[in-house]
Amino acid sequence: MSAPTIVAQRPVFHGDKQLTVSTIRIAADYYDTVIFDASPDKRHRGMLLGGYVIDSSSKRALDREAAMENHREALIAAREETPRRTS
C-alpha cells in the first residue's frame, strides 16, 4: 500500500468559517473527502456540516470521478451552510 496522496485541497473562508476541504487517494480504488477546521481556535471542530462531522468524519469514493463529486459537494456545504452542534 502506498502513502496517501492529496487529490484536491481547497481553503474556504466565509464569514467566521475557516475550513479546508481535502480529498485524498488512499489506494488504487479508495478516496476520502474530509472537512477540516482551519481556524486558530478550532471553533467548528466536531460540528455537523453538509453530512460531515468537521475534523472527524469522511465520505468514501471508489473512483476519482465520485471523489471529485464529494469534494464539490463538501465545498458547496462549506461555503453555504452554517455548522451546527451534533447534539
Coordinates of N, CA and C in Angstrom, one line a residue:
M1 N 0.8 -1.2 0.0 CA 0.0 0.0 0.0 C 0.9 1.2 0.0
S2 N 0.6 2.2 -0.9 CA 1.3 3.4 -1.0 C 0.8 4.4 0.0
A3 N 1.6 5.5 0.2 CA 1.2 6.6 1.1 C 0.1 7.4 0.4
P4 N -0.8 7.9 1.3 CA -1.9 8.7 0.7 C -1.4 9.9 -0.1
T5 N -2.2 10.2 -1.1 CA -1.8 11.3 -2.0 C -3.0 12.4 -2.0
I6 N -2.7 13.6 -1.8 CA -3.7 14.7 -1.9 C -4.1 14.8 -3.4
V7 N -5.4 14.7 -3.6 CA -6.0 14.8 -4.9 C -6.5 16.2 -5.1
A8 N -7.2 16.8 -4.1 CA -7.7 18.2 -4.1 C -7.8 18.7 -2.7
Q9 N -7.4 20.0 -2.6 CA -7.5 20.6 -1.3 C -7.7 22.1 -1.5
R10 N -8.8 22.6 -0.8 CA -9.2 24.0 -1.0 C -9.5 24.6 0.3
P11 N -9.0 25.8 0.6 CA -9.4 26.5 1.8 C -10.7 27.2 1.5
V12 N -11.6 27.4 2.5 CA -12.8 28.1 2.4 C -12.9 29.1 3.6
F13 N -12.9 30.4 3.2 CA -13.0 31.5 4.2 C -14.3 32.2 3.9
H14 N -15.3 32.0 4.8 CA -16.6 32.6 4.6 C -17.2 33.0 5.9
G15 N -17.5 34.2 6.2 CA -18.0 34.7 7.5 C -16.9 34.3 8.6
D16 N -17.4 33.6 9.6 CA -16.5 33.2 10.7 C -15.9 31.9 10.4
K17 N -16.2 31.3 9.3 CA -15.6 29.9 8.9 C -14.3 30.0 8.3
Q18 N -13.4 29.2 8.8 CA -12.1 29.0 8.2 C -11.9 27.5 8.1
L19 N -12.2 26.9 6.9 CA -12.3 25.5 6.7 C -11.3 25.1 5.6
T20 N -11.0 23.8 5.6 CA -10.3 23.2 4.4 C -11.0 22.0 4.0
V21 N -11.3 21.9 2.7 CA -11.9 20.7 2.2 C -10.8 19.9 1.5
S22 N -10.6 18.7 1.9 CA -9.5 17.9 1.4 C -9.9 16.5 0.9
T23 N -9.5 16.1 -0.3 CA -9.7 14.8 -0.8 C -8.4 14.1 -1.1
I24 N -8.2 12.9 -0.5 CA -7.0 12.1 -0.7 C -7.3 10.8 -1.3
R25 N -6.3 10.3 -2.0 CA -6.3 8.9 -2.5 C -5.5 8.1 -1.6
I26 N -6.2 7.0 -1.1 CA -5.5 6.2 -0.1 C -5.0 4.9 -0.8
A27 N -5.7 4.4 -1.8 CA -5.3 3.2 -2.5 C -5.8 3.4 -4.0
A28 N -5.6 2.4 -4.8 CA -6.0 2.5 -6.2 C -7.5 2.8 -6.4
D29 N -8.3 2.3 -5.5 CA -9.7 2.4 -5.6 C -10.4 2.9 -4.3
Y30 N -9.7 3.9 -3.7 CA -10.3 4.3 -2.4 C -9.9 5.8 -2.1
Y31 N -10.9 6.6 -2.1 CA -10.7 8.1 -1.8 C -11.5 8.5 -0.6
D32 N -11.0 9.5 0.1 CA -11.7 10.1 1.3 C -11.7 11.6 1.1
T33 N -12.9 12.2 1.4 CA -13.1 13.6 1.5 C -13.4 14.0 2.9
V34 N -12.7 15.0 3.4 CA -12.9 15.5 4.8 C -13.0 17.0 4.8
I35 N -13.7 17.5 5.8 CA -13.7 19.0 6.0 C -13.0 19.2 7.4
F36 N -11.9 20.0 7.3 CA -11.1 20.3 8.5 C -11.4 21.8 8.9
D37 N -11.4 22.0 10.3 CA -11.4 23.3 10.8 C -10.1 23.9 10.8
A38 N -9.9 25.0 10.0 CA -8.6 25.6 9.9 C -8.4 26.9 10.7
S39 N -9.4 27.2 11.6 CA -9.4 28.4 12.4 C -8.4 28.1 13.6
P40 N -7.8 29.2 14.0 CA -6.8 29.0 15.1 C -7.4 28.5 16.4
D41 N -8.7 28.8 16.7 CA -9.3 28.3 17.9 C -10.2 27.1 17.7
K42 N -10.2 26.5 16.5 CA -10.9 25.3 16.2 C -12.4 25.4 16.7
R43 N -13.0 26.5 16.4 CA -14.4 26.7 16.9 C -15.4 25.8 16.3
H44 N -15.1 25.2 15.1 CA -16.1 24.4 14.5 C -15.8 22.9 14.5
R45 N -14.8 22.5 15.2 CA -14.4 21.1 15.4 C -15.5 20.3 16.0
G46 N -15.9 19.2 15.4 CA -16.9 18.3 15.9 C -18.3 18.7 15.5
M47 N -18.5 19.8 14.8 CA -19.8 20.3 14.4 C -20.2 19.6 13.1
L48 N -21.5 19.6 12.8 CA -22.0 19.0 11.5 C -22.1 20.0 10.4
L49 N -21.7 19.6 9.3 CA -21.7 20.5 8.1 C -21.8 19.6 6.8
G50 N -22.9 19.7 6.1 CA -23.1 19.0 4.9 C -22.9 17.5 4.9
G51 N -23.3 16.9 6.0 CA -23.2 15.5 6.2 C -21.8 15.0 6.7
Y52 N -21.0 16.0 7.1 CA -19.7 15.7 7.7 C -19.7 16.1 9.1
V53 N -18.9 15.5 9.9 CA -18.5 16.0 11.3 C -17.1 16.6 11.1
I54 N -17.0 17.9 11.2 CA -15.8 18.6 11.0 C -14.6 18.0 11.8
D55 N -13.5 17.7 11.1 CA -12.3 17.1 11.7 C -12.5 15.7 12.1
S56 N -13.6 15.0 11.8 CA -13.9 13.7 12.3 C -14.3 12.7 11.3
S57 N -15.3 13.0 10.4 CA -15.8 12.1 9.5 C -15.4 12.3 8.1
S58 N -15.6 11.3 7.2 CA -15.2 11.5 5.8 C -16.3 10.8 5.0
K59 N -16.2 11.1 3.7 CA -17.0 10.4 2.7 C -16.1 9.6 1.8
R60 N -16.4 8.3 1.6 CA -15.5 7.5 0.7 C -16.0 7.4 -0.7
A61 N -15.1 7.2 -1.6 CA -15.5 7.0 -3.0 C -14.5 6.0 -3.6
L62 N -15.0 5.3 -4.6 CA -14.3 4.2 -5.2 C -13.6 4.6 -6.5
D63 N -13.8 5.8 -7.0 CA -13.1 6.2 -8.2 C -13.0 7.7 -8.1
R64 N -12.1 8.3 -8.9 CA -11.7 9.7 -8.9 C -13.0 10.6 -9.2
E65 N -13.8 10.2 -10.2 CA -14.9 11.0 -10.5 C -15.9 11.1 -9.3
A66 N -16.2 10.1 -8.6 CA -17.0 10.1 -7.5 C -16.4 10.9 -6.3
A67 N -15.1 10.8 -6.2 CA -14.3 11.6 -5.2 C -14.4 13.1 -5.5
M68 N -14.3 13.4 -6.7 CA -14.4 14.9 -7.1 C -15.8 15.4 -6.9
E69 N -16.8 14.6 -7.1 CA -18.2 15.0 -6.8 C -18.4 15.2 -5.3
N70 N -17.8 14.3 -4.5 CA -17.9 14.5 -3.0 C -17.2 15.8 -2.6
H71 N -16.0 16.1 -3.3 CA -15.2 17.3 -3.0 C -16.0 18.5 -3.3
R72 N -16.7 18.5 -4.5 CA -17.5 19.7 -4.9 C -18.7 19.9 -3.9
E73 N -19.3 18.8 -3.5 CA -20.4 18.9 -2.6 C -20.0 19.5 -1.2
A74 N -18.8 19.0 -0.8 CA -18.3 19.5 0.5 C -17.9 21.0 0.4
L75 N -17.3 21.4 -0.7 CA -17.0 22.8 -0.9 C -18.3 23.7 -0.9
I76 N -19.3 23.3 -1.5 CA -20.6 24.0 -1.5 C -21.1 24.1 -0.1
A77 N -21.1 23.0 0.6 CA -21.6 23.0 2.0 C -20.7 23.9 2.9
A78 N -19.4 23.9 2.7 CA -18.5 24.7 3.5 C -18.8 26.2 3.2
R79 N -19.1 26.6 2.0 CA -19.4 28.0 1.7 C -20.8 28.4 2.1
E80 N -21.8 27.5 1.9 CA -23.2 28.0 2.0 C -23.9 27.6 3.3
E81 N -23.4 26.5 4.0 CA -24.1 26.1 5.2 C -23.5 26.6 6.5
T82 N -24.3 26.6 7.5 CA -23.8 27.0 8.8 C -23.5 25.8 9.7
P83 N -22.3 25.6 10.2 CA -22.0 24.4 11.1 C -23.0 24.4 12.3
R84 N -23.4 23.2 12.6 CA -24.3 23.1 13.8 C -23.8 22.0 14.7
R85 N -24.2 22.2 16.0 CA -23.8 21.2 17.0 C -24.4 19.8 16.7
T86 N -23.7 18.8 17.1 CA -24.1 17.4 16.9 C -25.2 17.0 17.8
S87 N -25.3 17.6 19.0 CA -26.4 17.2 19.9 C -27.2 18.4 20.4

